[in-house]
Amino acid sequence: MNYLVEVKNLKKNYSSKEAVKDVSFNIKENEILGLLGPNGSGKTTTIGMLLGLLKPSGGEIKIDNMIFEKDRIEILNKINFISPYIELPKKLTVKQNLTVYGKLYDIKNLKERIDYLTEKLRLKELLNRITGELSSGQKNRASLAKALINNPKVLFLDEPTASLDPEIGDFVRSFLENYKKENKISILLASHNMSEVNRLCKSVLMMKNGAIIDKGSPQFLIEKHGRKNLEEVFLKLSRSENEFN
Ligand code: ADP
Ligand code: MG
């Protein structure tokens, strides 16, 4: 099996707080893996480590068989993200932002890449607008264009549709579905939107208090926990005192 992302016994402590405790999982080629869990369960911290923004307190991360300590630049060229840690510079236009990021990644045929992404993401009319003045739905699509500018093999999405109205959320989900079909990209998707996870993810990790407490396909989890849908599984998880049982 070819795994693009391999995470083993990953840990992160913030002084005395164990934000991520001994987390292990893999992401296959062309897989969208869902990451579910209540606020504070460690999703963003996990993704921060996968992006090389946070230094793990323990464990190992491999991306495309490489490790950050040795192959940081090569890894960063193969991945991209939407993360609450980093917003697009507000004062630049959308076009300037995409151009700057494209140049940072040294993208060949940058004009064609920007044309392609802005067409698919309905950003053509917004290219000359100041990024900070866009609506949240428009900003989100601009962030997605930035996240795909380097044709990443692995995409890390930390609640990408959290602030979107249903119509734009649906547009983004359809976009991701189609983009993945055409580009065979692997995605880790942290989300609170259960229908989104149900629709996009064949497998899901359930996280709570820094640990993965269950995993499987949405259907497997629904049946295992005797619930009607993923939302109810999530509520059971959130409300239970400690671990699932
Ligand atoms: P999630 O994304 O699942 O909501 P986070 O990864 O943001 O969870 O947070 C996990 C835990 O780590 C929470 O208890 C949070 O308060 C704590 N935490 C996150 N960032 C920091 C930080 N920079 N310093 C101290 N504690 C943090
Ligand atoms: Mg988070």
PDB file of C-alpha atoms and ligand atoms in Angstrom:
ATOM      1  CA  MET A   1       0.000   0.000   0.000  1.00  0.00           C
ATOM      2  CA  ASN A   2       1.318   3.382  -0.921  1.00  0.00           C
ATOM      3  CA  TYR A   3       0.728   5.896   1.853  1.00  0.00           C
ATOM      4  CA  LEU A   4       1.337   9.554   1.140  1.00  0.00           C
ATOM      5  CA  VAL A   5       1.065  10.538   4.784  1.00  0.00           C
ATOM      6  CA  GLU A   6       2.236   8.340   7.672  1.00  0.00           C
ATOM      7  CA  VAL A   7       1.779   9.538  11.221  1.00  0.00           C
ATOM      8  CA  LYS A   8       3.158   7.451  14.090  1.00  0.00           C
ATOM      9  CA  ASN A   9       2.731   8.115  17.813  1.00  0.00           C
ATOM     10  CA  LEU A  10       2.475  11.857  17.259  1.00  0.00           C
ATOM     11  CA  LYS A  11       2.397  14.030  20.392  1.00  0.00           C
ATOM     12  CA  LYS A  12       2.221  17.718  21.182  1.00  0.00           C
ATOM     13  CA  ASN A  13       2.398  19.260  24.642  1.00  0.00           C
ATOM     14  CA  TYR A  14       1.817  22.935  25.325  1.00  0.00           C
ATOM     15  CA  SER A  15       3.592  23.310  28.673  1.00  0.00           C
ATOM     16  CA  SER A  16       1.553  20.926  30.836  1.00  0.00           C
ATOM     17  CA  LYS A  17      -1.352  20.502  28.354  1.00  0.00           C
ATOM     18  CA  GLU A  18      -1.244  17.333  26.247  1.00  0.00           C
ATOM     19  CA  ALA A  19      -3.007  18.669  23.133  1.00  0.00           C
ATOM     20  CA  VAL A  20      -2.179  15.605  21.007  1.00  0.00           C
ATOM     21  CA  LYS A  21      -1.421  12.249  22.633  1.00  0.00           C
ATOM     22  CA  ASP A  22       0.004   9.355  20.699  1.00  0.00           C
ATOM     23  CA  VAL A  23      -1.887   9.765  17.436  1.00  0.00           C
ATOM     24  CA  SER A  24      -1.225   7.377  14.527  1.00  0.00           C
ATOM     25  CA  PHE A  25      -2.872   7.198  11.103  1.00  0.00           C
ATOM     26  CA  ASN A  26      -2.099   6.991   7.397  1.00  0.00           C
ATOM     27  CA  ILE A  27      -3.531   8.649   4.313  1.00  0.00           C
ATOM     28  CA  LYS A  28      -3.532   6.727   1.050  1.00  0.00           C
ATOM     29  CA  GLU A  29      -3.053   8.105  -2.400  1.00  0.00           C
ATOM     30  CA  ASN A  30      -6.276   9.614  -3.738  1.00  0.00           C
ATOM     31  CA  GLU A  31      -8.050   9.365  -0.362  1.00  0.00           C
ATOM     32  CA  ILE A  32     -10.011  12.030   1.529  1.00  0.00           C
ATOM     33  CA  LEU A  33      -9.656  11.253   5.234  1.00  0.00           C
ATOM     34  CA  GLY A  34     -12.067  13.040   7.567  1.00  0.00           C
ATOM     35  CA  LEU A  35     -10.945  14.334  10.955  1.00  0.00           C
ATOM     36  CA  LEU A  36     -13.860  14.813  13.328  1.00  0.00           C
ATOM     37  CA  GLY A  37     -13.872  15.897  16.932  1.00  0.00           C
ATOM     38  CA  PRO A  38     -15.292  18.513  19.270  1.00  0.00           C
ATOM     39  CA  ASN A  39     -13.552  21.858  19.787  1.00  0.00           C
ATOM     40  CA  GLY A  40     -10.253  21.461  21.571  1.00  0.00           C
ATOM     41  CA  SER A  41      -9.788  17.813  20.601  1.00  0.00           C
ATOM     42  CA  GLY A  42      -6.465  18.505  18.868  1.00  0.00           C
ATOM     43  CA  LYS A  43      -7.368  18.667  15.160  1.00  0.00           C
ATOM     44  CA  THR A  44      -5.709  21.995  14.410  1.00  0.00           C
ATOM     45  CA  THR A  45      -2.634  21.083  16.443  1.00  0.00           C
ATOM     46  CA  THR A  46      -2.319  17.814  14.497  1.00  0.00           C
ATOM     47  CA  ILE A  47      -2.607  19.637  11.184  1.00  0.00           C
ATOM     48  CA  GLY A  48      -0.145  22.312  12.371  1.00  0.00           C
ATOM     49  CA  MET A  49       2.439  19.574  12.893  1.00  0.00           C
ATOM     50  CA  LEU A  50       1.669  17.994   9.518  1.00  0.00           C
ATOM     51  CA  LEU A  51       2.335  21.363   7.909  1.00  0.00           C
ATOM     52  CA  GLY A  52       5.671  21.759   9.658  1.00  0.00           C
ATOM     53  CA  LEU A  53       4.381  24.847  11.510  1.00  0.00           C
ATOM     54  CA  LEU A  54       4.484  23.215  14.955  1.00  0.00           C
ATOM     55  CA  LYS A  55       7.278  21.019  16.263  1.00  0.00           C
ATOM     56  CA  PRO A  56       5.965  17.693  17.562  1.00  0.00           C
ATOM     57  CA  SER A  57       6.829  16.775  21.158  1.00  0.00           C
ATOM     58  CA  GLY A  58       7.175  13.175  20.000  1.00  0.00           C
ATOM     59  CA  GLY A  59       6.441  10.717  17.225  1.00  0.00           C
ATOM     60  CA  GLU A  60       7.066  10.728  13.531  1.00  0.00           C
ATOM     61  CA  ILE A  61       5.526  12.218  10.402  1.00  0.00           C
ATOM     62  CA  LYS A  62       6.372  11.039   6.907  1.00  0.00           C
ATOM     63  CA  ILE A  63       5.014  12.687   3.799  1.00  0.00           C
ATOM     64  CA  ASP A  64       5.622  10.855   0.548  1.00  0.00           C
ATOM     65  CA  ASN A  65       8.269   8.837   2.421  1.00  0.00           C
ATOM     66  CA  MET A  66      10.161  11.924   3.516  1.00  0.00           C
ATOM     67  CA  ILE A  67      10.609  13.554   6.929  1.00  0.00           C
ATOM     68  CA  PHE A  68      10.622  17.284   7.693  1.00  0.00           C
ATOM     69  CA  GLU A  69      14.002  17.220   9.451  1.00  0.00           C
ATOM     70  CA  LYS A  70      15.700  16.096   6.263  1.00  0.00           C
ATOM     71  CA  ASP A  71      13.491  17.105   3.349  1.00  0.00           C
ATOM     72  CA  ARG A  72      11.559  20.158   4.494  1.00  0.00           C
ATOM     73  CA  ILE A  73      11.662  22.050   1.196  1.00  0.00           C
ATOM     74  CA  GLU A  74      10.726  19.036  -0.892  1.00  0.00           C
ATOM     75  CA  ILE A  75       7.812  18.203   1.405  1.00  0.00           C
ATOM     76  CA  LEU A  76       6.529  21.788   1.446  1.00  0.00           C
ATOM     77  CA  ASN A  77       6.518  21.766  -2.349  1.00  0.00           C
ATOM     78  CA  LYS A  78       4.197  18.742  -2.376  1.00  0.00           C
ATOM     79  CA  ILE A  79       1.660  19.896   0.186  1.00  0.00           C
ATOM     80  CA  ASN A  80      -0.618  22.864   0.745  1.00  0.00           C
ATOM     81  CA  PHE A  81      -3.379  23.859   3.106  1.00  0.00           C
ATOM     82  CA  ILE A  82      -6.203  26.002   4.343  1.00  0.00           C
ATOM     83  CA  SER A  83      -5.545  26.698   8.012  1.00  0.00           C
ATOM     84  CA  PRO A  84      -6.800  29.163  10.604  1.00  0.00           C
ATOM     85  CA  TYR A  85      -3.116  29.821  11.413  1.00  0.00           C
ATOM     86  CA  ILE A  86      -2.530  31.645   8.153  1.00  0.00           C
ATOM     87  CA  GLU A  87      -4.687  34.048   6.133  1.00  0.00           C
ATOM     88  CA  LEU A  88      -3.950  35.495   2.722  1.00  0.00           C
ATOM     89  CA  PRO A  89      -2.325  38.949   2.986  1.00  0.00           C
ATOM     90  CA  LYS A  90      -5.301  41.321   3.218  1.00  0.00           C
ATOM     91  CA  LYS A  91      -3.939  44.308   1.332  1.00  0.00           C
ATOM     92  CA  LEU A  92      -3.047  42.485  -1.859  1.00  0.00           C
ATOM     93  CA  THR A  93      -5.519  41.822  -4.645  1.00  0.00           C
ATOM     94  CA  VAL A  94      -6.530  38.230  -5.298  1.00  0.00           C
ATOM     95  CA  LYS A  95      -4.347  38.216  -8.402  1.00  0.00           C
ATOM     96  CA  GLN A  96      -1.350  39.603  -6.519  1.00  0.00           C
ATOM     97  CA  ASN A  97      -1.790  37.001  -3.797  1.00  0.00           C
ATOM     98  CA  LEU A  98      -1.977  34.104  -6.233  1.00  0.00           C
ATOM     99  CA  THR A  99       0.998  35.479  -8.157  1.00  0.00           C
ATOM    100  CA  VAL A 100       3.126  35.885  -5.010  1.00  0.00           C
ATOM    101  CA  TYR A 101       2.329  32.363  -3.803  1.00  0.00           C
ATOM    102  CA  GLY A 102       2.845  30.953  -7.293  1.00  0.00           C
ATOM    103  CA  LYS A 103       6.284  32.578  -7.407  1.00  0.00           C
ATOM    104  CA  LEU A 104       7.153  31.310  -3.927  1.00  0.00           C
ATOM    105  CA  TYR A 105       6.453  27.806  -5.214  1.00  0.00           C
ATOM    106  CA  ASP A 106       8.275  28.584  -8.447  1.00  0.00           C
ATOM    107  CA  ILE A 107       5.307  27.436 -10.533  1.00  0.00           C
ATOM    108  CA  LYS A 108       5.945  27.078 -14.248  1.00  0.00           C
ATOM    109  CA  ASN A 109       3.123  28.386 -16.448  1.00  0.00           C
ATOM    110  CA  LEU A 110       1.802  30.393 -13.516  1.00  0.00           C
ATOM    111  CA  LYS A 111      -0.551  32.427 -15.682  1.00  0.00           C
ATOM    112  CA  GLU A 112      -2.248  29.248 -16.974  1.00  0.00           C
ATOM    113  CA  ARG A 113      -2.448  27.817 -13.456  1.00  0.00           C
ATOM    114  CA  ILE A 114      -4.089  30.998 -12.126  1.00  0.00           C
ATOM    115  CA  ASP A 115      -6.440  31.046 -15.147  1.00  0.00           C
ATOM    116  CA  TYR A 116      -7.455  27.426 -14.572  1.00  0.00           C
ATOM    117  CA  LEU A 117      -8.055  27.767 -10.823  1.00  0.00           C
ATOM    118  CA  THR A 118      -9.852  31.103 -10.979  1.00  0.00           C
ATOM    119  CA  GLU A 119     -12.118  29.752 -13.706  1.00  0.00           C
ATOM    120  CA  LYS A 120     -12.987  26.610 -11.694  1.00  0.00           C
ATOM    121  CA  LEU A 121     -13.423  28.555  -8.452  1.00  0.00           C
ATOM    122  CA  ARG A 122     -15.493  31.394  -9.942  1.00  0.00           C
ATOM    123  CA  LEU A 123     -12.840  33.956  -9.060  1.00  0.00           C
ATOM    124  CA  LYS A 124     -12.311  35.558 -12.452  1.00  0.00           C
ATOM    125  CA  GLU A 125     -14.343  38.675 -11.615  1.00  0.00           C
ATOM    126  CA  LEU A 126     -12.606  39.024  -8.271  1.00  0.00           C
ATOM    127  CA  LEU A 127      -9.001  38.956  -9.462  1.00  0.00           C
ATOM    128  CA  ASN A 128      -8.472  42.689  -9.051  1.00  0.00           C
ATOM    129  CA  ARG A 129     -10.336  43.030  -5.768  1.00  0.00           C
ATOM    130  CA  ILE A 130      -8.507  43.618  -2.479  1.00  0.00           C
ATOM    131  CA  THR A 131      -8.471  40.312  -0.603  1.00  0.00           C
ATOM    132  CA  GLY A 132      -9.326  41.897   2.753  1.00  0.00           C
ATOM    133  CA  GLU A 133     -12.509  43.373   1.269  1.00  0.00           C
ATOM    134  CA  LEU A 134     -13.949  40.072   0.018  1.00  0.00           C
ATOM    135  CA  SER A 135     -16.901  38.283   1.645  1.00  0.00           C
ATOM    136  CA  SER A 136     -16.053  35.160   3.621  1.00  0.00           C
ATOM    137  CA  GLY A 137     -17.241  32.938   0.748  1.00  0.00           C
ATOM    138  CA  GLN A 138     -15.088  34.821  -1.741  1.00  0.00           C
ATOM    139  CA  LYS A 139     -12.073  34.763   0.600  1.00  0.00           C
ATOM    140  CA  ASN A 140     -12.541  31.064   1.092  1.00  0.00           C
ATOM    141  CA  ARG A 141     -12.452  30.412  -2.661  1.00  0.00           C
ATOM    142  CA  ALA A 142      -9.341  32.588  -2.956  1.00  0.00           C
ATOM    143  CA  SER A 143      -7.712  30.566  -0.149  1.00  0.00           C
ATOM    144  CA  LEU A 144      -8.601  27.385  -1.994  1.00  0.00           C
ATOM    145  CA  ALA A 145      -7.014  28.710  -5.196  1.00  0.00           C
ATOM    146  CA  LYS A 146      -3.876  29.522  -3.179  1.00  0.00           C
ATOM    147  CA  ALA A 147      -3.985  26.053  -1.609  1.00  0.00           C
ATOM    148  CA  LEU A 148      -3.966  24.430  -5.066  1.00  0.00           C
ATOM    149  CA  ILE A 149      -1.524  26.782  -6.777  1.00  0.00           C
ATOM    150  CA  ASN A 150       1.383  24.307  -6.528  1.00  0.00           C
ATOM    151  CA  ASN A 151      -0.652  21.312  -7.666  1.00  0.00           C
ATOM    152  CA  PRO A 152      -0.142  19.655  -4.270  1.00  0.00           C
ATOM    153  CA  LYS A 153      -0.178  15.888  -3.811  1.00  0.00           C
ATOM    154  CA  VAL A 154      -1.542  16.323  -0.303  1.00  0.00           C
ATOM    155  CA  LEU A 155      -3.968  18.983   0.835  1.00  0.00           C
ATOM    156  CA  PHE A 156      -4.663  19.750   4.504  1.00  0.00           C
ATOM    157  CA  LEU A 157      -8.002  21.482   5.042  1.00  0.00           C
ATOM    158  CA  ASP A 158      -8.807  22.730   8.536  1.00  0.00           C
ATOM    159  CA  GLU A 159     -12.552  23.477   8.603  1.00  0.00           C
ATOM    160  CA  PRO A 160     -12.598  24.908   5.076  1.00  0.00           C
ATOM    161  CA  THR A 161     -16.343  25.498   4.901  1.00  0.00           C
ATOM    162  CA  ALA A 162     -16.923  26.605   8.512  1.00  0.00           C
ATOM    163  CA  SER A 163     -18.024  30.175   7.760  1.00  0.00           C
ATOM    164  CA  LEU A 164     -19.819  29.563   4.476  1.00  0.00           C
ATOM    165  CA  ASP A 165     -23.501  29.717   3.667  1.00  0.00           C
ATOM    166  CA  PRO A 166     -25.032  26.420   2.435  1.00  0.00           C
ATOM    167  CA  GLU A 167     -24.886  27.330  -1.248  1.00  0.00           C
ATOM    168  CA  ILE A 168     -21.189  28.270  -1.228  1.00  0.00           C
ATOM    169  CA  GLY A 169     -20.387  25.376   1.101  1.00  0.00           C
ATOM    170  CA  ASP A 170     -22.009  23.073  -1.432  1.00  0.00           C
ATOM    171  CA  PHE A 171     -20.095  24.687  -4.288  1.00  0.00           C
ATOM    172  CA  VAL A 172     -16.799  24.146  -2.438  1.00  0.00           C
ATOM    173  CA  ARG A 173     -17.672  20.499  -1.704  1.00  0.00           C
ATOM    174  CA  SER A 174     -18.560  19.830  -5.363  1.00  0.00           C
ATOM    175  CA  PHE A 175     -15.385  21.564  -6.418  1.00  0.00           C
ATOM    176  CA  LEU A 176     -13.288  19.385  -4.094  1.00  0.00           C
ATOM    177  CA  GLU A 177     -15.039  16.215  -5.282  1.00  0.00           C
ATOM    178  CA  ASN A 178     -14.361  17.012  -8.922  1.00  0.00           C
ATOM    179  CA  TYR A 179     -10.856  18.294  -8.342  1.00  0.00           C
ATOM    180  CA  LYS A 180      -9.958  15.107  -6.496  1.00  0.00           C
ATOM    181  CA  LYS A 181     -11.399  12.949  -9.276  1.00  0.00           C
ATOM    182  CA  GLU A 182      -9.351  14.742 -11.896  1.00  0.00           C
ATOM    183  CA  ASN A 183      -6.129  15.106  -9.928  1.00  0.00           C
ATOM    184  CA  LYS A 184      -5.987  12.046  -7.639  1.00  0.00           C
ATOM    185  CA  ILE A 185      -5.030  14.219  -4.699  1.00  0.00           C
ATOM    186  CA  SER A 186      -5.007  13.095  -1.030  1.00  0.00           C
ATOM    187  CA  ILE A 187      -6.838  15.292   1.450  1.00  0.00           C
ATOM    188  CA  LEU A 188      -7.062  15.468   5.230  1.00  0.00           C
ATOM    189  CA  LEU A 189     -10.314  17.258   6.009  1.00  0.00           C
ATOM    190  CA  ALA A 190     -11.016  18.522   9.526  1.00  0.00           C
ATOM    191  CA  SER A 191     -14.653  19.516   9.644  1.00  0.00           C
ATOM    192  CA  HIS A 192     -17.658  20.005  11.868  1.00  0.00           C
ATOM    193  CA  ASN A 193     -19.996  19.562   8.969  1.00  0.00           C
ATOM    194  CA  MET A 194     -21.235  15.978   9.124  1.00  0.00           C
ATOM    195  CA  SER A 195     -22.948  15.917   5.741  1.00  0.00           C
ATOM    196  CA  GLU A 196     -19.717  17.204   4.223  1.00  0.00           C
ATOM    197  CA  VAL A 197     -17.713  14.406   5.836  1.00  0.00           C
ATOM    198  CA  ASN A 198     -20.350  11.848   4.875  1.00  0.00           C
ATOM    199  CA  ARG A 199     -20.248  12.984   1.275  1.00  0.00           C
ATOM    200  CA  LEU A 200     -16.503  13.405   0.786  1.00  0.00           C
ATOM    201  CA  CYS A 201     -14.815  10.906   3.093  1.00  0.00           C
ATOM    202  CA  LYS A 202     -14.700   7.119   2.811  1.00  0.00           C
ATOM    203  CA  SER A 203     -12.863   6.990   6.109  1.00  0.00           C
ATOM    204  CA  VAL A 204     -13.016   9.122   9.195  1.00  0.00           C
ATOM    205  CA  LEU A 205     -10.942   9.570  12.354  1.00  0.00           C
ATOM    206  CA  MET A 206     -12.829  10.463  15.515  1.00  0.00           C
ATOM    207  CA  MET A 207     -10.701  12.556  17.823  1.00  0.00           C
ATOM    208  CA  LYS A 208     -11.299  13.539  21.423  1.00  0.00           C
ATOM    209  CA  ASN A 209      -9.037  14.960  24.126  1.00  0.00           C
ATOM    210  CA  GLY A 210      -6.002  14.647  21.884  1.00  0.00           C
ATOM    211  CA  ALA A 211      -6.520  11.003  20.976  1.00  0.00           C
ATOM    212  CA  ILE A 212      -8.127   9.031  18.148  1.00  0.00           C
ATOM    213  CA  ILE A 213     -10.920   7.147  19.832  1.00  0.00           C
ATOM    214  CA  ASP A 214     -12.505   5.533  16.789  1.00  0.00           C
ATOM    215  CA  LYS A 215     -12.153   5.278  13.036  1.00  0.00           C
ATOM    216  CA  GLY A 216     -13.764   3.745   9.979  1.00  0.00           C
ATOM    217  CA  SER A 217     -16.155   4.596   7.183  1.00  0.00           C
ATOM    218  CA  PRO A 218     -19.133   6.806   8.091  1.00  0.00           C
ATOM    219  CA  GLN A 219     -21.449   3.807   7.592  1.00  0.00           C
ATOM    220  CA  PHE A 220     -19.290   1.549   9.789  1.00  0.00           C
ATOM    221  CA  LEU A 221     -19.282   4.116  12.606  1.00  0.00           C
ATOM    222  CA  ILE A 222     -23.035   4.715  12.343  1.00  0.00           C
ATOM    223  CA  GLU A 223     -23.754   0.980  12.593  1.00  0.00           C
ATOM    224  CA  LYS A 224     -21.156   0.310  15.285  1.00  0.00           C
ATOM    225  CA  HIS A 225     -22.606   2.990  17.549  1.00  0.00           C
ATOM    226  CA  GLY A 226     -26.198   2.168  16.726  1.00  0.00           C
ATOM    227  CA  ARG A 227     -27.020   5.661  15.503  1.00  0.00           C
ATOM    228  CA  LYS A 228     -28.981   6.959  12.502  1.00  0.00           C
ATOM    229  CA  ASN A 229     -26.335   9.258  11.079  1.00  0.00           C
ATOM    230  CA  LEU A 230     -22.834  10.616  11.583  1.00  0.00           C
ATOM    231  CA  GLU A 231     -24.159  13.668  13.427  1.00  0.00           C
ATOM    232  CA  GLU A 232     -25.580  11.419  16.136  1.00  0.00           C
ATOM    233  CA  VAL A 233     -22.318   9.479  16.374  1.00  0.00           C
ATOM    234  CA  PHE A 234     -20.522  12.799  16.789  1.00  0.00           C
ATOM    235  CA  LEU A 235     -22.925  13.900  19.532  1.00  0.00           C
ATOM    236  CA  LYS A 236     -22.476  10.618  21.341  1.00  0.00           C
ATOM    237  CA  LEU A 237     -18.735  11.110  21.124  1.00  0.00           C
ATOM    238  CA  SER A 238     -18.845  14.710  22.314  1.00  0.00           C
ATOM    239  CA  ARG A 239     -21.133  14.031  25.238  1.00  0.00           C
ATOM    240  CA  SER A 240     -19.592  10.816  26.523  1.00  0.00           C
ATOM    241  CA  GLU A 241     -17.469  11.393  29.624  1.00  0.00           C
ATOM    242  CA  ASN A 242     -14.305   9.942  28.265  1.00  0.00           C
ATOM    243  CA  GLU A 243     -13.729   7.298  25.655  1.00  0.00           C
ATOM    244  CA  PHE A 244     -16.333   5.668  23.472  1.00  0.00           C
ATOM    245  CA  ASN A 245     -17.664   2.431  24.851  1.00  0.00           C
TER     246      ASN A 245
HETATM  247  P1  ADP B   1      -9.320  21.650  17.681  1.00  0.00           P
HETATM  248  O1  ADP B   1      -8.711  22.139  16.411  1.00  0.00           O
HETATM  249  O2  ADP B   1      -9.733  20.219  17.632  1.00  0.00           O
HETATM  250  O3  ADP B   1     -10.420  22.528  18.158  1.00  0.00           O
HETATM  251  P2  ADP B   1      -6.819  22.463  18.911  1.00  0.00           P
HETATM  252  O4  ADP B   1      -5.749  21.644  18.275  1.00  0.00           O
HETATM  253  O5  ADP B   1      -6.968  23.863  18.462  1.00  0.00           O
HETATM  254  O6  ADP B   1      -8.193  21.663  18.814  1.00  0.00           O
HETATM  255  O7  ADP B   1      -6.554  22.484  20.489  1.00  0.00           O
HETATM  256  C1  ADP B   1      -6.258  21.318  21.238  1.00  0.00           C
HETATM  257  C2  ADP B   1      -5.971  21.716  22.679  1.00  0.00           C
HETATM  258  O8  ADP B   1      -4.731  22.411  22.775  1.00  0.00           O
HETATM  259  C3  ADP B   1      -7.010  22.646  23.297  1.00  0.00           C
HETATM  260  O9  ADP B   1      -7.170  22.291  24.647  1.00  0.00           O
HETATM  261  C4  ADP B   1      -6.379  24.013  23.169  1.00  0.00           C
HETATM  262  O10 ADP B   1      -6.842  24.873  24.176  1.00  0.00           O
HETATM  263  C5  ADP B   1      -4.915  23.693  23.339  1.00  0.00           C
HETATM  264  N1  ADP B   1      -4.038  24.633  22.606  1.00  0.00           N
HETATM  265  C6  ADP B   1      -4.077  24.879  21.276  1.00  0.00           C
HETATM  266  N2  ADP B   1      -3.129  25.761  20.914  1.00  0.00           N
HETATM  267  C7  ADP B   1      -2.460  26.091  22.074  1.00  0.00           C
HETATM  268  C8  ADP B   1      -1.355  26.948  22.378  1.00  0.00           C
HETATM  269  N3  ADP B   1      -0.734  27.652  21.422  1.00  0.00           N
HETATM  270  N4  ADP B   1      -0.974  27.022  23.668  1.00  0.00           N
HETATM  271  C9  ADP B   1      -1.565  26.292  24.637  1.00  0.00           C
HETATM  272  N5  ADP B   1      -2.611  25.464  24.415  1.00  0.00           N
HETATM  273  C10 ADP B   1      -3.053  25.354  23.147  1.00  0.00           C
HETATM  274 MG    MG B   2      -9.336  23.635  15.122  1.00  0.00          MG
END
